[in-house]
PDB file of C-alpha atoms in Angstrom:
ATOM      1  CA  UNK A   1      77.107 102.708 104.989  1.00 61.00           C
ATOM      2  CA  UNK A   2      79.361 103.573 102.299  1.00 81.00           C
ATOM      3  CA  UNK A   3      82.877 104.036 102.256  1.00 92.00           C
ATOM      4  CA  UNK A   4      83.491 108.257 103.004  1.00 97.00           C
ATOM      5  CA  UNK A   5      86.280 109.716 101.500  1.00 98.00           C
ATOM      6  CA  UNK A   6      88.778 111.870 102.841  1.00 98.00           C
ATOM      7  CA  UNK A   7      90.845 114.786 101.750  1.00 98.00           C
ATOM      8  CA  UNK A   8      92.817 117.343 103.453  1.00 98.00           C
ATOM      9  CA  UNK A   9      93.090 120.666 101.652  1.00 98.00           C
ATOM     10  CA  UNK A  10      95.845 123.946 101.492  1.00 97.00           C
ATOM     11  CA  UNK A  11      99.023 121.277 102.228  1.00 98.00           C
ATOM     12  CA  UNK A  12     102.127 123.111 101.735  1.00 98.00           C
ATOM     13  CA  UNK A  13     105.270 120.896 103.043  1.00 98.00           C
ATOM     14  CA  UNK A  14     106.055 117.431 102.482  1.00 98.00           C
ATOM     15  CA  UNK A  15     106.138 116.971 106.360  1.00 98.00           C
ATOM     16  CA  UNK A  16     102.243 118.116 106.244  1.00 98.00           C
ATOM     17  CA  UNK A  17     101.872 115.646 102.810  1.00 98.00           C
ATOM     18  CA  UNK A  18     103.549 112.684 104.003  1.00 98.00           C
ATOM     19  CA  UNK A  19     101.144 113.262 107.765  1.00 98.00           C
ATOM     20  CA  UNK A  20      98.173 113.542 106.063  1.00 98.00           C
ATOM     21  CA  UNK A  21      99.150 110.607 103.501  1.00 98.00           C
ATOM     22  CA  UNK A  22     100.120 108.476 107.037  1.00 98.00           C
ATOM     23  CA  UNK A  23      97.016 108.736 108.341  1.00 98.00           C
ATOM     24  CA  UNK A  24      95.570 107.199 105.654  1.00 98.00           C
ATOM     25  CA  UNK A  25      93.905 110.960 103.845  1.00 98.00           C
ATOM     26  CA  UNK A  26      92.773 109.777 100.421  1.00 98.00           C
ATOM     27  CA  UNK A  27      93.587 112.997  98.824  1.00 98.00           C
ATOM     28  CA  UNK A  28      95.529 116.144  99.445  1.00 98.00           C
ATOM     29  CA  UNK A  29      94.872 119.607  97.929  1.00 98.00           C
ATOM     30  CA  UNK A  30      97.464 122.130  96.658  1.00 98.00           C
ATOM     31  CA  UNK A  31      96.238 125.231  96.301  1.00 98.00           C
ATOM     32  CA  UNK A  32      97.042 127.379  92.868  1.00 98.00           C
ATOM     33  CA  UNK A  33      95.637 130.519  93.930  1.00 96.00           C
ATOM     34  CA  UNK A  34      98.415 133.726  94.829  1.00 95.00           C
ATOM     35  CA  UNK A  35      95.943 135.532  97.095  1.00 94.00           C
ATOM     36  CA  UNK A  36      95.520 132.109  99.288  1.00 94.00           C
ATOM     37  CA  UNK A  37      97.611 132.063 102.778  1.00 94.00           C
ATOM     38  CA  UNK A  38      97.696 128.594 101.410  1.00 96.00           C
ATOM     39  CA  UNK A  39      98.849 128.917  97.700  1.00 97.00           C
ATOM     40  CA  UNK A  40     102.186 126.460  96.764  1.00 98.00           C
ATOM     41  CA  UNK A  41     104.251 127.579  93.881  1.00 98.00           C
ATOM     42  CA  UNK A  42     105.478 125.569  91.044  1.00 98.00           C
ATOM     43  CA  UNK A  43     108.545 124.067  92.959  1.00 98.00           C
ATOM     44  CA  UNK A  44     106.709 123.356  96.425  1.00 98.00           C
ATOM     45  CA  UNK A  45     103.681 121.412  94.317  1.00 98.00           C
ATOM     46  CA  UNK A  46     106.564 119.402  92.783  1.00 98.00           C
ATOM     47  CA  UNK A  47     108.560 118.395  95.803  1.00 98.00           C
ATOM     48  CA  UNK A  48     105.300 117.785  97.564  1.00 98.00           C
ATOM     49  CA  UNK A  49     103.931 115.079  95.037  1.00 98.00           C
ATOM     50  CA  UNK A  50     107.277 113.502  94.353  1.00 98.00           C
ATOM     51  CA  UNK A  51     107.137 112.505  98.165  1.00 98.00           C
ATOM     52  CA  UNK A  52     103.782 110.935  98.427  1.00 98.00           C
ATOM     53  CA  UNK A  53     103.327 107.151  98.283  1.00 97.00           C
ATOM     54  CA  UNK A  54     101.187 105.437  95.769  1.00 96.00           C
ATOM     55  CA  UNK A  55      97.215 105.730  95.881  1.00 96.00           C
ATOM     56  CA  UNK A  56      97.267 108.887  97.802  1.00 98.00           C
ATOM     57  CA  UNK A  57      95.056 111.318  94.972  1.00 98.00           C
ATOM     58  CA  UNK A  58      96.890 114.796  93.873  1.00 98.00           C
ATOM     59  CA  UNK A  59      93.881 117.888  93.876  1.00 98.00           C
ATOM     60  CA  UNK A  60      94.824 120.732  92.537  1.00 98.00           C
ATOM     61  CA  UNK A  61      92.782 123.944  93.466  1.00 98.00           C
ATOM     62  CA  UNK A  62      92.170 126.876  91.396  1.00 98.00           C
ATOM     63  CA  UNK A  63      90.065 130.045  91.388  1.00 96.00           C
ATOM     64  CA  UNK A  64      89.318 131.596  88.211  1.00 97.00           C
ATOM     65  CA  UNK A  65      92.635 130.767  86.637  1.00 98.00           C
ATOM     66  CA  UNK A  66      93.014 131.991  82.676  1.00 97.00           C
ATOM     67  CA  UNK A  67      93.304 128.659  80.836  1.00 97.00           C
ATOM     68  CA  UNK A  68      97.101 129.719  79.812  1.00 97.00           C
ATOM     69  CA  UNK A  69      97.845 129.480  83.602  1.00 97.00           C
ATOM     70  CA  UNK A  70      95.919 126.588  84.173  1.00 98.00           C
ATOM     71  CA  UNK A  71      97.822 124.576  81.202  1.00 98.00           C
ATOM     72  CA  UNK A  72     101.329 125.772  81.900  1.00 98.00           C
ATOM     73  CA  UNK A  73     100.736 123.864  85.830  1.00 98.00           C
ATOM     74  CA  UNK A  74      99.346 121.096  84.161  1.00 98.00           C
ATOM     75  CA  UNK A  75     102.695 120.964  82.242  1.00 98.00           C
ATOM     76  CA  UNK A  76     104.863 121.314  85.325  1.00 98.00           C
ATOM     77  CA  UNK A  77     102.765 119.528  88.012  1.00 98.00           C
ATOM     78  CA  UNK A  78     101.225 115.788  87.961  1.00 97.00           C
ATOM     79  CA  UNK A  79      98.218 116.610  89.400  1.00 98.00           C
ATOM     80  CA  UNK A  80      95.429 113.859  89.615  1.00 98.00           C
ATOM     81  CA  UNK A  81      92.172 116.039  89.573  1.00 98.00           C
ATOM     82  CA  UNK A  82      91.251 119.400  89.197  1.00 98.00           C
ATOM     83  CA  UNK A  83      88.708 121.516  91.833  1.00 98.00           C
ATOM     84  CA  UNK A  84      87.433 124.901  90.200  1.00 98.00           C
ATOM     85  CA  UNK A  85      86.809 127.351  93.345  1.00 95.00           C
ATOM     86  CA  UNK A  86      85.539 130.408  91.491  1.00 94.00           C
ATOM     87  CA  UNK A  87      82.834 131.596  88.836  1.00 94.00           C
ATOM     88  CA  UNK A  88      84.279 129.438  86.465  1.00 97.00           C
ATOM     89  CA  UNK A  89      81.497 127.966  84.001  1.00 97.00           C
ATOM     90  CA  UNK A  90      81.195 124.302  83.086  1.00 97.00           C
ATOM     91  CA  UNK A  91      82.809 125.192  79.826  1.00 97.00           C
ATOM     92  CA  UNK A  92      85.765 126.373  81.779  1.00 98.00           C
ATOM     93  CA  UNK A  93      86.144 123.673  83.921  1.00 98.00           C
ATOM     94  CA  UNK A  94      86.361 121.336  80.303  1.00 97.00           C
ATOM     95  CA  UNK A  95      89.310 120.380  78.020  1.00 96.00           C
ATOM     96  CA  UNK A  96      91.765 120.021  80.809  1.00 97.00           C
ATOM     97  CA  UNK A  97      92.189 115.789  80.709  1.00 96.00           C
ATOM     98  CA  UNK A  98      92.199 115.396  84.104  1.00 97.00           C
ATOM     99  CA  UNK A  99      88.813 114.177  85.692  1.00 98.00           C
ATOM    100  CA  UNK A 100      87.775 117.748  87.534  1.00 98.00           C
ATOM    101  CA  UNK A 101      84.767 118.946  90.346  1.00 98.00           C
ATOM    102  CA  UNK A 102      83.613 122.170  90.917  1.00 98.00           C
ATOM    103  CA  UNK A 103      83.212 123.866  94.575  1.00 96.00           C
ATOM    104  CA  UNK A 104      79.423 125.551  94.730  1.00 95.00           C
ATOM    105  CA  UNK A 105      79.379 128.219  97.719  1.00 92.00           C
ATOM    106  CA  UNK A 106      76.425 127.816  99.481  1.00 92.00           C
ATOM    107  CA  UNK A 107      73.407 130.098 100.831  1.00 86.00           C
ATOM    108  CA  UNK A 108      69.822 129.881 101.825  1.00 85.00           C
ATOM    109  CA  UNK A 109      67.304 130.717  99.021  1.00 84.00           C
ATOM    110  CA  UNK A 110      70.087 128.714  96.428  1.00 88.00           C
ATOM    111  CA  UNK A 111      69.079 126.075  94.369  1.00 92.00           C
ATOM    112  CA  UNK A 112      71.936 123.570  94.491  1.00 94.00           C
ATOM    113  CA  UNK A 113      70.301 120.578  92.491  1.00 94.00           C
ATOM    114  CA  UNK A 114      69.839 123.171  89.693  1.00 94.00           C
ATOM    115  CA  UNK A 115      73.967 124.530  89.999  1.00 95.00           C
ATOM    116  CA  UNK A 116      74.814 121.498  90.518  1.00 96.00           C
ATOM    117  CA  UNK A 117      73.051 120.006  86.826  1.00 95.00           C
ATOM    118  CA  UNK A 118      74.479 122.714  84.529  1.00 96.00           C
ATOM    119  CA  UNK A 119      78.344 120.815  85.588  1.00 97.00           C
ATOM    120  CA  UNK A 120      77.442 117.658  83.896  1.00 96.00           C
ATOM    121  CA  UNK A 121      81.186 116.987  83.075  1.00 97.00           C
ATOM    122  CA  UNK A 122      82.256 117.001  86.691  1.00 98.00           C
ATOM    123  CA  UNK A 123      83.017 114.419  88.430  1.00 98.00           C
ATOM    124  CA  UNK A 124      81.471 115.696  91.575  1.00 98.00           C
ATOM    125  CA  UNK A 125      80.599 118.724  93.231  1.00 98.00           C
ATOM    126  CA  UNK A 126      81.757 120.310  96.208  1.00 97.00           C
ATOM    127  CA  UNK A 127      79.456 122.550  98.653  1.00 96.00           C
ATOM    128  CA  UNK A 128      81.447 124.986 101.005  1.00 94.00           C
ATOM    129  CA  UNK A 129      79.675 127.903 103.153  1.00 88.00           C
ATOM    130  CA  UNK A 130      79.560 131.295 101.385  1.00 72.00           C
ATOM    131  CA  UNK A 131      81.341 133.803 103.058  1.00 71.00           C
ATOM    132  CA  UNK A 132      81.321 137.345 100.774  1.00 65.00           C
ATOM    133  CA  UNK A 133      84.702 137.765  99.246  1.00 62.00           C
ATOM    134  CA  UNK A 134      86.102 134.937 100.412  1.00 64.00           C
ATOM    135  CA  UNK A 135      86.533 131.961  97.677  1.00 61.00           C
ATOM    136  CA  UNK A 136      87.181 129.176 100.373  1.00 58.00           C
ATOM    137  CA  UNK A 137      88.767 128.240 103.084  1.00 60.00           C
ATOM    138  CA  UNK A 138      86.313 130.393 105.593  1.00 66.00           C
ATOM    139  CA  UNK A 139      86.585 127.834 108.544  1.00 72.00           C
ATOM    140  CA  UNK A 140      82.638 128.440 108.517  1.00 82.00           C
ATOM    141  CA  UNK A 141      79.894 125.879 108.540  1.00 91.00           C
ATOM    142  CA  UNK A 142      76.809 126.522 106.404  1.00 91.00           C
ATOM    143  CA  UNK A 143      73.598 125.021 106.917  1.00 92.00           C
ATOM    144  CA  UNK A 144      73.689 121.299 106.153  1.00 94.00           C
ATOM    145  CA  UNK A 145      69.870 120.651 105.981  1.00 93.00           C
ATOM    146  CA  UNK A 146      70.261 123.034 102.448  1.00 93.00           C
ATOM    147  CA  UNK A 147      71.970 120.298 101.021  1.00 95.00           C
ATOM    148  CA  UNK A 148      69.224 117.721  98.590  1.00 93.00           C
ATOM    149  CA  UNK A 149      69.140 114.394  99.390  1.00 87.00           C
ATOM    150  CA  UNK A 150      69.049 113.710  95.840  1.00 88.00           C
ATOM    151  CA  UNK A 151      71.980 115.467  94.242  1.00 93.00           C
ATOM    152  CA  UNK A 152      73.092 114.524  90.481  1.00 93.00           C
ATOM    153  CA  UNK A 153      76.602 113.879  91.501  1.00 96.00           C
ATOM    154  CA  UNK A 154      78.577 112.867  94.417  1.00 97.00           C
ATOM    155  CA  UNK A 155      78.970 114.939  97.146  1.00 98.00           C
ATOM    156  CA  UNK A 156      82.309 116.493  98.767  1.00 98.00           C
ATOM    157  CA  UNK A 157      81.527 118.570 101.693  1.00 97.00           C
ATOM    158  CA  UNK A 158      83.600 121.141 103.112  1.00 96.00           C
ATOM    159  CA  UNK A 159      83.200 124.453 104.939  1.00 94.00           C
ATOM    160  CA  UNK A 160      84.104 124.757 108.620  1.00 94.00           C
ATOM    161  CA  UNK A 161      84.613 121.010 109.332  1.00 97.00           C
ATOM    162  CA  UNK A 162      86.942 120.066 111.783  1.00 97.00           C
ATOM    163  CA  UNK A 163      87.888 116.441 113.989  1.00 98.00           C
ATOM    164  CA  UNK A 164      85.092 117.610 116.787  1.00 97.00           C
ATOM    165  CA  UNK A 165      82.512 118.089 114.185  1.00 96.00           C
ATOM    166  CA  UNK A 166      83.097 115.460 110.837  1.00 97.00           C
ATOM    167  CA  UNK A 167      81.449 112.572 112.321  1.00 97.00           C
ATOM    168  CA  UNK A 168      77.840 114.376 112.828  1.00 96.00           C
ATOM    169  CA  UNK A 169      78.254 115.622 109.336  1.00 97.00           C
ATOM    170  CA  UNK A 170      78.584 112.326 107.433  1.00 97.00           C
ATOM    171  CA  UNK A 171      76.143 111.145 109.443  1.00 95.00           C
ATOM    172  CA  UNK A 172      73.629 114.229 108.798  1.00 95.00           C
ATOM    173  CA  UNK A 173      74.898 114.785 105.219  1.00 96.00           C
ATOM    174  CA  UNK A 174      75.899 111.270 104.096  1.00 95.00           C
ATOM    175  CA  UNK A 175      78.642 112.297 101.475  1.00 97.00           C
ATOM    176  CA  UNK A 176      80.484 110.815  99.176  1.00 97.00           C
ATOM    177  CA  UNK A 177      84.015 112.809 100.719  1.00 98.00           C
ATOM    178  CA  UNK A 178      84.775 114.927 102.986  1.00 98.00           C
ATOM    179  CA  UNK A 179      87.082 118.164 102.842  1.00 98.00           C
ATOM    180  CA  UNK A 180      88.892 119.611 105.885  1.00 97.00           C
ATOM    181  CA  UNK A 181      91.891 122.811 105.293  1.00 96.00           C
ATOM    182  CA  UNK A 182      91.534 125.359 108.124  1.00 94.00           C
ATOM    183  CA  UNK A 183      90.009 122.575 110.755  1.00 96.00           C
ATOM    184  CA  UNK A 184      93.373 120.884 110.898  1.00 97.00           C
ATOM    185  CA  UNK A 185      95.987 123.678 111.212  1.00 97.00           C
ATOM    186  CA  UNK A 186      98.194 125.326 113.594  1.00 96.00           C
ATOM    187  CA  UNK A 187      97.963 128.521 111.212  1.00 95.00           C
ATOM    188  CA  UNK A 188      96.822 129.099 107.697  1.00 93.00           C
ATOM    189  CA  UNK A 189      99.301 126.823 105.658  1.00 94.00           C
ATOM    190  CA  UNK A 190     100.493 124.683 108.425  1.00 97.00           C
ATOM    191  CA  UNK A 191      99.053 121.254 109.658  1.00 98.00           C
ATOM    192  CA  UNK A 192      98.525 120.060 113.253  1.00 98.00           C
ATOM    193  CA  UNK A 193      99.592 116.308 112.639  1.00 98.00           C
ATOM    194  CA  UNK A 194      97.381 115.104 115.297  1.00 98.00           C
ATOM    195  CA  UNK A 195      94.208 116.884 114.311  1.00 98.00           C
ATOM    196  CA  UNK A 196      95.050 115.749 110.600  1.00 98.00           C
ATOM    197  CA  UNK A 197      95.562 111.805 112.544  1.00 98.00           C
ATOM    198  CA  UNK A 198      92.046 111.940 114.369  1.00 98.00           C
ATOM    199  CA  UNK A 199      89.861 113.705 111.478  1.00 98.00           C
ATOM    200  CA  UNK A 200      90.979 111.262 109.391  1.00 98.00           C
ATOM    201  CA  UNK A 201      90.232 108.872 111.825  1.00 98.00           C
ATOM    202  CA  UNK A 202      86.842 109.646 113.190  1.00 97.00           C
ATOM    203  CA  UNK A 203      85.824 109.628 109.269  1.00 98.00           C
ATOM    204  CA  UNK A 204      86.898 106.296 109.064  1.00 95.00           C
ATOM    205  CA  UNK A 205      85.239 105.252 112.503  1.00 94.00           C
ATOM    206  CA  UNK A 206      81.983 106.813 111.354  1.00 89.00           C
ATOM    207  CA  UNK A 207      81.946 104.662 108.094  1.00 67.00           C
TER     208      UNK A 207
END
């Protein structure tokens, strides 16, 4: 089986950046959002990225962001790649240069394939449960056997995964990454080291 990917979502320390990085996450996501328990400002995304070590990849997260916001971050953070969370159309998600993927919310009677076609600039596409009002972040699984085998892009998953629960889901699933914020925390924003240690972990051990 194929190498699965990990990253570990809504960091906002370097102690929860440098844990995650430790224990060997492949990405981390900073979340640009003001509404988010888990947004970082300017000055946290900075100190954050400054103290990672090499080959550890930077995601920033947005949610319908105007493209002036979206540019002046670009200007004062490094990120790596981009994740769209909102409505955003593909032609938002476009003209950033950084390689970008956009989060699809899912629900029964949706036709993912289809969403997941009209994004043909992304990179990949990431499926997270739909919870009314709530962008991400729900701590909710959705329905796995919704997802197409046969997807146009690689596949992040995310939505309500957690250490106890990863390994049947790349297993069931078969992703290309997977995507854990609220499944690893001690409260919204803040990390339990050793459930970041053993999700990353059992990912790797169910390679």
């Amino acid at each position: 089986m194929a190498i699965v990917r990990s990253k570990i979502c809504g960091i906002t320390s370097v102690e929860d950046a440098l844990v995650a990085a430790e224990a060997g996450a492949d990405a981390i996501g900073l979340v640009f959002y003001a509404k988010s328990p888990r947004a970082v400002s300017i000055q946290q995304a900075r100190a954050i990225i400054a103290a990672l070590p090499p080959f550890v990849t930077t995601v920033g997260l947005f949610v319908n962001a105007s493209r002036c916001e979206l540019n002046e971050t670009l200007d004062a953070v490094s990120l790596d790649m981009l994740q769209f969370h909102g409505d955003e159309t593909p032609a938002d998600c476009e003209g950033f240069h950084r390689p970008w993927y956009k989060a699809l919310r899912v629900r029964a009677g949706d036709d993912i394939r289809g969403q997941t076609a009209r994004y043909a600039g992304a990179s990949a596409v990431l499926l997270d449960t739909f919870v009314s009002g709530i962008p991400g972040g729900t701590g909710v699984v959705f329905d796995w056997s919704l997802i197409p085998a046969d997807l146009p892009k690689p596949l992040i998953l995310a939505g309500g995964l957690t250490p106890q629960n990863v390994q049947q889901a790349i297993a069931q699933v078969r992703p290309f990454a997977v995507d854990v914020s609220g499944g690893v925390e001690l409260r919204k924003g803040v990390k339990n080291a050793e459930s970041v240690r053993e999700f990353v972990r059992r990912v790797r051990a169910a390679m």
